[in-house]
């Protein structure tokens, strides 16, 4: 066993800890700044661990913290086994990991296997000549005259190929030209990337979130995209069978460790049915994000459809669902719901009571909106700055940041901040704390079965059951009160979107955009 000591602080060493966990995603640049350079860092995160423990989450996923030229804010990695100085260093990471483990919080790192930075030493060597020992570590091809080798479009727009002056060949990049794709058909790449996992696993990390991991296998013929999808970037459709063997190899690296480490994969294929094969036979990804809920209108029909579909598809014991309502690539929940706090509250009740592991994006628990970023201040090539704005901690400017942060704050930081919301029993933050505490003491909510029940139009009702323990969850997606929701007697409101409804006998009435969790009276 390589890792006993670092886990000594964790009480729960059950094999599938990640099934009952709630994972909190931190965008490190925007979480907390310890040194006053306007960019969040590891010591800043460390200073907020008590906040996270009090919130009640179980694990933290850190978006990339590796050395990076930051063309894609860390998703362009120039060294997989170090820390970018803007965030700290390896010693600071070890301290953070130990302090998190001491509080029972696990740490999951982002792992970016599909591409490196164009300034990674591997790519510098690869591009240096056609004969370089690492030439084949990336995807180089001759073009067709002045045209690229095929018709693939990059996720940030334009061709997925750039011609390199030094050798006249083109290299593949499904994202920015500063993010060349690795060639996973090369055994040296496979080995080197496995080593990067072992580096962090040996240090004691609890797992990884694997960035666009469905892209790593590629048909070496690199066939054109069919004409009907040729204008779309390939990231949403690329689904090559050869990726699965690579995922089994990656899983074997994790399985080599005694205490169970997790890998959750970002697979951005549009149909949930396409996600299922990425679980393999329980020998590929432990979990695959289901992004379906992020793109739904706020209607009971839409949510019922997505939940029924997932329930049908993810029924095998190895295909444990994984839910997301927002992340660093998408607008925040409230912004998607036209600013409605009520809908964002109800969405929180749903996220934290579905069957599967919820991922919660930092700041959602404060009900933040996307920041308004003036054109001149925009930094992200993908236009995603709004949801990446800094977290306001204190009620007074500069809101717990020692100096002006790299992006503007979200709207109303004087009201929407951790300090103010901690003091208000009916705040969004307190709602999340109550929901997380209830989930933690309910086996039915963590691991129970899920079944939808009939409910009046505009509402959603489902049960969670484990042994004798039963909970009902009801939500109203309309702007009017609805009655007759679960008419049977003997239920009590255990949690609700607002405090005043909690603890009451259930009469079957849901207020506009209200959600409740019911327990037997
Ligand atoms: C993933 C990340 C996104 C990044 C892209 C390229 O989708 O979530 O932020 O830009 O991969 O690495």
PDB file of C-alpha atoms and ligand atoms in Angstrom, residues 27 61 72 75-76 110 112 115 156 175 179 209 211-212 235 266 268 327-329 380 384 388, ligand 1:
ATOM      1  CA  UNK A  27     -12.281  27.357  -9.980  1.00  0.00           C
ATOM      2  CA  UNK A  61     -12.615  19.173  -7.458  1.00  0.00           C
ATOM      3  CA  UNK A  72      -7.337  28.447 -21.809  1.00  0.00           C
ATOM      4  CA  UNK A  75      -6.618  23.684 -19.591  1.00  0.00           C
ATOM      5  CA  UNK A  76      -3.390  24.206 -21.552  1.00  0.00           C
ATOM      6  CA  UNK A 110      -8.528  18.060 -13.047  1.00  0.00           C
ATOM      7  CA  UNK A 112      -6.293  17.126 -19.105  1.00  0.00           C
ATOM      8  CA  UNK A 115      -4.080  17.994 -25.245  1.00  0.00           C
ATOM      9  CA  UNK A 156     -13.216  27.591 -30.332  1.00  0.00           C
ATOM     10  CA  UNK A 175      -9.406  23.360 -28.991  1.00  0.00           C
ATOM     11  CA  UNK A 179      -3.626  23.185 -27.172  1.00  0.00           C
ATOM     12  CA  UNK A 209     -11.989  14.812 -13.254  1.00  0.00           C
ATOM     13  CA  UNK A 211     -11.230  16.716 -19.251  1.00  0.00           C
ATOM     14  CA  UNK A 212     -12.983  15.863 -22.575  1.00  0.00           C
ATOM     15  CA  UNK A 235     -16.005  17.738 -29.611  1.00  0.00           C
ATOM     16  CA  UNK A 266     -16.282  14.842 -19.062  1.00  0.00           C
ATOM     17  CA  UNK A 268     -19.637  16.037 -24.052  1.00  0.00           C
ATOM     18  CA  UNK A 327     -19.766  24.610 -14.030  1.00  0.00           C
ATOM     19  CA  UNK A 328     -16.998  26.897 -15.242  1.00  0.00           C
ATOM     20  CA  UNK A 329     -18.057  26.438 -18.884  1.00  0.00           C
ATOM     21  CA  UNK A 380     -11.634  33.898 -21.915  1.00  0.00           C
ATOM     22  CA  UNK A 384     -17.101  32.052 -20.204  1.00  0.00           C
ATOM     23  CA  UNK A 388     -15.887  32.374 -13.372  1.00  0.00           C
TER      24      UNK A 388
HETATM   25  C1  LIG B   1     -13.264  21.175 -21.110  1.00  0.00           C
HETATM   26  C2  LIG B   1     -13.121  22.223 -20.037  1.00  0.00           C
HETATM   27  C3  LIG B   1     -13.061  23.576 -20.687  1.00  0.00           C
HETATM   28  C4  LIG B   1     -11.853  23.611 -21.598  1.00  0.00           C
HETATM   29  C5  LIG B   1     -11.872  22.468 -22.589  1.00  0.00           C
HETATM   30  C6  LIG B   1     -10.537  22.271 -23.225  1.00  0.00           C
HETATM   31  O1  LIG B   1     -14.464  21.267 -21.778  1.00  0.00           O
HETATM   32  O2  LIG B   1     -14.175  22.110 -19.122  1.00  0.00           O
HETATM   33  O3  LIG B   1     -12.993  24.612 -19.746  1.00  0.00           O
HETATM   34  O4  LIG B   1     -11.832  24.835 -22.300  1.00  0.00           O
HETATM   35  O5  LIG B   1     -12.187  21.233 -21.981  1.00  0.00           O
HETATM   36  O6  LIG B   1      -9.629  21.742 -22.316  1.00  0.00           O
END
